[in-house]
Amino acid sequence: MRRLYYIADSLETTKAISETLHDEGITDWNFHVVARNESGLYQHHIHSANTYQQLDIIHTGERWAMIGACVGFTVGMALYLADALPWAPSGMTVVLCTLVGAFFGAWQGGMVGLSRENYKLEPFHHEIEAGRYLIMVDVNDRTRARVREIMNMGFPNVRFCGKDTTLINPFKRPERIQHQNTH
């Protein structure tokens, strides 16, 4: 799945896009809008982005889980090699320490991610803060060309701003997202 990013200047245009895409069979599962004022989206029955799409919970959680797993593995190996436990440590000690570290890291990372904007939305932060609407449409190979055609022909005042995958990559940084200049 690919995600196409568009910027619309008005709520009316965003509503028209929503209705047009729904008529074309694009469901709310594949259509999300990020706006500074979400109450307007709610009042006009426009599907807004969920918490996981707006905040960096998963991305940060994945990164911290990897760090926690490394720390847990190091602690587990140290316990195993130093024979510092009152019982005979085994390979299972290393595995358990690694898992505990990974789960703890994921939890801590998720908590940190609650306070951060999703890394995929950072390139569009200024547009959203300026009162514009970020429209994200998830498409597959069959629907990509049709959605691009609808947006280009039916809504020429809406700007195409980039594309990316819908997958969350813990190694990816915001500046690496394929993004077209929106200014």
mmCIF file of C-alpha atoms in Angstrom:
data_model
loop_
_atom_site.group_PDB
_atom_site.id
_atom_site.type_symbol
_atom_site.label_atom_id
_atom_site.label_comp_id
_atom_site.label_asym_id
_atom_site.label_seq_id
_atom_site.Cartn_x
_atom_site.Cartn_y
_atom_site.Cartn_z
ATOM 1 C CA MET A 1 0.000 0.000 0.000
ATOM 2 C CA ARG A 2 1.096 3.509 -0.772
ATOM 3 C CA ARG A 3 -0.079 6.707 0.886
ATOM 4 C CA LEU A 4 -0.673 9.800 -1.224
ATOM 5 C CA TYR A 5 -0.539 13.184 0.512
ATOM 6 C CA TYR A 6 -2.588 16.188 -0.599
ATOM 7 C CA ILE A 7 -3.095 19.645 0.895
ATOM 8 C CA ALA A 8 -6.488 21.355 0.650
ATOM 9 C CA ASP A 9 -7.104 24.944 1.682
ATOM 10 C CA SER A 10 -10.723 24.645 2.824
ATOM 11 C CA LEU A 11 -13.044 22.371 4.719
ATOM 12 C CA GLU A 12 -15.567 22.503 1.878
ATOM 13 C CA THR A 13 -12.998 21.184 -0.604
ATOM 14 C CA THR A 14 -11.967 18.478 1.848
ATOM 15 C CA LYS A 15 -15.601 17.430 2.261
ATOM 16 C CA ALA A 16 -16.086 17.308 -1.522
ATOM 17 C CA ILE A 17 -12.954 15.164 -1.879
ATOM 18 C CA SER A 18 -14.187 12.857 0.865
ATOM 19 C CA GLU A 19 -17.558 12.396 -0.839
ATOM 20 C CA THR A 20 -15.998 11.876 -4.271
ATOM 21 C CA LEU A 21 -13.524 9.283 -3.018
ATOM 22 C CA HIS A 22 -16.277 7.477 -1.109
ATOM 23 C CA ASP A 23 -18.329 7.374 -4.321
ATOM 24 C CA GLU A 24 -15.311 5.771 -6.015
ATOM 25 C CA GLY A 25 -15.154 3.049 -3.366
ATOM 26 C CA ILE A 26 -12.381 4.475 -1.178
ATOM 27 C CA THR A 27 -13.451 3.645 2.368
ATOM 28 C CA ASP A 28 -12.701 5.475 5.598
ATOM 29 C CA TRP A 29 -10.045 2.850 6.288
ATOM 30 C CA ASN A 30 -8.068 4.279 3.357
ATOM 31 C CA PHE A 31 -8.908 7.978 3.698
ATOM 32 C CA HIS A 32 -7.680 10.172 6.559
ATOM 33 C CA VAL A 33 -7.534 13.909 7.148
ATOM 34 C CA VAL A 34 -5.315 15.796 9.574
ATOM 35 C CA ALA A 35 -6.401 19.286 10.543
ATOM 36 C CA ARG A 36 -5.620 21.772 13.265
ATOM 37 C CA ASN A 37 -9.309 21.954 14.143
ATOM 38 C CA GLU A 38 -10.709 18.431 14.236
ATOM 39 C CA SER A 39 -14.149 19.531 15.363
ATOM 40 C CA GLY A 40 -14.866 20.823 11.849
ATOM 41 C CA LEU A 41 -14.008 17.406 10.437
ATOM 42 C CA TYR A 42 -16.310 15.754 12.934
ATOM 43 C CA GLN A 43 -19.184 18.146 12.229
ATOM 44 C CA HIS A 44 -18.895 17.511 8.471
ATOM 45 C CA HIS A 45 -18.531 13.717 8.911
ATOM 46 C CA ILE A 46 -15.019 13.628 7.481
ATOM 47 C CA HIS A 47 -12.829 10.775 8.649
ATOM 48 C CA SER A 48 -9.926 12.199 10.622
ATOM 49 C CA ALA A 49 -6.618 10.459 11.166
ATOM 50 C CA ASN A 50 -6.455 8.250 14.234
ATOM 51 C CA THR A 51 -4.076 8.612 17.157
ATOM 52 C CA TYR A 52 -1.516 6.229 15.674
ATOM 53 C CA GLN A 53 -1.414 8.264 12.462
ATOM 54 C CA GLN A 54 -1.121 11.589 14.279
ATOM 55 C CA LEU A 55 1.325 10.683 17.045
ATOM 56 C CA ASP A 56 4.658 8.891 16.867
ATOM 57 C CA ILE A 57 3.696 6.033 19.206
ATOM 58 C CA ILE A 58 4.544 3.077 16.976
ATOM 59 C CA HIS A 59 7.643 4.543 15.332
ATOM 60 C CA THR A 60 9.225 5.593 18.624
ATOM 61 C CA GLY A 61 8.078 2.386 20.323
ATOM 62 C CA GLU A 62 9.784 0.273 17.653
ATOM 63 C CA ARG A 63 13.013 2.256 17.947
ATOM 64 C CA TRP A 64 13.098 2.043 21.711
ATOM 65 C CA ALA A 65 12.191 -1.667 21.614
ATOM 66 C CA MET A 66 15.325 -2.311 19.565
ATOM 67 C CA ILE A 67 17.435 -0.323 22.009
ATOM 68 C CA GLY A 68 15.823 -2.142 24.953
ATOM 69 C CA ALA A 69 16.446 -5.506 23.312
ATOM 70 C CA CYS A 70 20.137 -4.629 22.871
ATOM 71 C CA VAL A 71 20.425 -3.536 26.501
ATOM 72 C CA GLY A 72 18.545 -6.628 27.673
ATOM 73 C CA PHE A 73 20.758 -8.886 25.592
ATOM 74 C CA THR A 74 23.887 -7.232 27.004
ATOM 75 C CA VAL A 75 22.628 -7.626 30.582
ATOM 76 C CA GLY A 76 21.597 -11.228 29.902
ATOM 77 C CA MET A 77 24.996 -12.077 28.436
ATOM 78 C CA ALA A 78 26.773 -10.380 31.338
ATOM 79 C CA LEU A 79 24.715 -12.412 33.823
ATOM 80 C CA TYR A 80 25.360 -15.577 31.849
ATOM 81 C CA LEU A 81 29.106 -15.058 31.504
ATOM 82 C CA ALA A 82 29.697 -13.704 35.015
ATOM 83 C CA ASP A 83 27.639 -16.452 36.622
ATOM 84 C CA ALA A 84 26.391 -13.746 39.020
ATOM 85 C CA LEU A 85 23.000 -15.259 39.803
ATOM 86 C CA PRO A 86 22.315 -17.592 42.727
ATOM 87 C CA TRP A 87 21.175 -20.207 40.215
ATOM 88 C CA ALA A 88 22.955 -21.461 37.128
ATOM 89 C CA PRO A 89 22.034 -19.069 34.303
ATOM 90 C CA SER A 90 21.288 -20.598 30.925
ATOM 91 C CA GLY A 91 20.568 -19.379 27.425
ATOM 92 C CA MET A 92 16.999 -18.821 28.566
ATOM 93 C CA THR A 93 18.277 -16.100 30.924
ATOM 94 C CA VAL A 94 19.675 -14.217 27.928
ATOM 95 C CA VAL A 95 16.429 -14.668 25.979
ATOM 96 C CA LEU A 96 14.285 -13.495 28.900
ATOM 97 C CA CYS A 97 16.472 -10.452 29.549
ATOM 98 C CA THR A 98 16.327 -9.588 25.845
ATOM 99 C CA LEU A 99 12.521 -9.883 25.785
ATOM 100 C CA VAL A 100 12.087 -7.881 28.985
ATOM 101 C CA GLY A 101 14.371 -5.177 27.583
ATOM 102 C CA ALA A 102 12.466 -5.098 24.290
ATOM 103 C CA PHE A 103 9.054 -4.880 25.971
ATOM 104 C CA PHE A 104 10.232 -2.232 28.422
ATOM 105 C CA GLY A 105 11.810 -0.232 25.587
ATOM 106 C CA ALA A 106 8.630 -0.486 23.491
ATOM 107 C CA TRP A 107 6.521 0.705 26.410
ATOM 108 C CA GLN A 108 8.851 3.617 27.184
ATOM 109 C CA GLY A 109 9.108 4.525 23.505
ATOM 110 C CA GLY A 110 5.336 4.467 23.168
ATOM 111 C CA MET A 111 5.041 6.843 26.111
ATOM 112 C CA VAL A 112 7.569 9.204 24.526
ATOM 113 C CA GLY A 113 5.755 8.881 21.177
ATOM 114 C CA LEU A 114 2.560 10.157 22.788
ATOM 115 C CA SER A 115 4.218 13.553 23.053
ATOM 116 C CA ARG A 116 5.547 13.669 19.482
ATOM 117 C CA GLU A 117 3.966 14.330 16.125
ATOM 118 C CA ASN A 118 4.133 11.349 13.769
ATOM 119 C CA TYR A 119 7.384 11.464 11.846
ATOM 120 C CA LYS A 120 5.460 11.136 8.574
ATOM 121 C CA LEU A 121 3.472 14.300 9.346
ATOM 122 C CA GLU A 122 6.432 16.494 10.299
ATOM 123 C CA PRO A 123 7.050 17.684 6.699
ATOM 124 C CA PHE A 124 3.465 18.985 6.648
ATOM 125 C CA HIS A 125 3.446 20.548 10.121
ATOM 126 C CA HIS A 126 3.484 24.168 8.941
ATOM 127 C CA GLU A 127 0.693 23.536 6.428
ATOM 128 C CA ILE A 128 -1.532 22.010 9.125
ATOM 129 C CA GLU A 129 -0.746 24.788 11.592
ATOM 130 C CA ALA A 130 -1.630 27.343 8.913
ATOM 131 C CA GLY A 131 -5.170 25.907 8.874
ATOM 132 C CA ARG A 132 -4.864 23.731 5.794
ATOM 133 C CA TYR A 133 -6.048 20.125 5.586
ATOM 134 C CA LEU A 134 -3.664 17.232 5.007
ATOM 135 C CA ILE A 135 -5.489 14.512 3.103
ATOM 136 C CA MET A 136 -3.936 11.055 3.179
ATOM 137 C CA VAL A 137 -5.267 8.459 0.752
ATOM 138 C CA ASP A 138 -4.046 4.872 0.994
ATOM 139 C CA VAL A 139 -4.009 3.233 -2.433
ATOM 140 C CA ASN A 140 -2.922 -0.038 -3.965
ATOM 141 C CA ASP A 141 -1.616 -0.528 -7.490
ATOM 142 C CA ARG A 142 -5.146 -0.848 -8.913
ATOM 143 C CA THR A 143 -6.532 2.367 -7.385
ATOM 144 C CA ARG A 144 -3.487 4.643 -7.460
ATOM 145 C CA ALA A 145 -3.936 5.930 -11.007
ATOM 146 C CA ARG A 146 -7.687 6.459 -10.532
ATOM 147 C CA VAL A 147 -7.219 8.460 -7.322
ATOM 148 C CA ARG A 148 -4.508 10.602 -8.955
ATOM 149 C CA GLU A 149 -6.844 11.208 -11.917
ATOM 150 C CA ILE A 150 -9.765 12.178 -9.654
ATOM 151 C CA MET A 151 -7.623 14.563 -7.640
ATOM 152 C CA ASN A 152 -5.975 16.168 -10.710
ATOM 153 C CA MET A 153 -9.155 16.570 -12.756
ATOM 154 C CA GLY A 154 -11.772 17.184 -10.091
ATOM 155 C CA PHE A 155 -9.751 19.239 -7.634
ATOM 156 C CA PRO A 156 -7.064 21.256 -9.433
ATOM 157 C CA ASN A 157 -6.659 23.613 -6.440
ATOM 158 C CA VAL A 158 -5.590 20.706 -4.191
ATOM 159 C CA ARG A 159 -1.838 20.183 -4.151
ATOM 160 C CA PHE A 160 -0.186 16.797 -4.381
ATOM 161 C CA CYS A 161 2.541 16.898 -1.726
ATOM 162 C CA GLY A 162 4.177 13.510 -1.790
ATOM 163 C CA LYS A 163 3.857 9.784 -1.384
ATOM 164 C CA ASP A 164 5.145 7.198 1.011
ATOM 165 C CA THR A 165 4.408 3.696 2.175
ATOM 166 C CA THR A 166 1.811 3.014 4.853
ATOM 167 C CA LEU A 167 4.336 0.889 6.755
ATOM 168 C CA ILE A 168 6.168 2.381 9.704
ATOM 169 C CA ASN A 169 9.914 2.028 9.400
ATOM 170 C CA PRO A 170 11.823 2.465 12.670
ATOM 171 C CA PHE A 171 14.964 3.471 10.749
ATOM 172 C CA LYS A 172 13.327 6.181 8.657
ATOM 173 C CA ARG A 173 13.611 9.860 9.453
ATOM 174 C CA PRO A 174 11.213 12.613 8.295
ATOM 175 C CA GLU A 175 13.612 14.155 5.788
ATOM 176 C CA ARG A 176 13.781 10.891 3.827
ATOM 177 C CA ILE A 177 10.076 10.836 2.978
ATOM 178 C CA GLN A 178 9.528 11.599 -0.704
ATOM 179 C CA HIS A 179 7.974 15.024 -0.330
ATOM 180 C CA GLN A 180 7.300 17.713 -2.869
ATOM 181 C CA ASN A 181 7.667 21.332 -1.892
ATOM 182 C CA THR A 182 4.324 22.701 -0.723
ATOM 183 C CA HIS A 183 5.239 26.391 -0.727
#
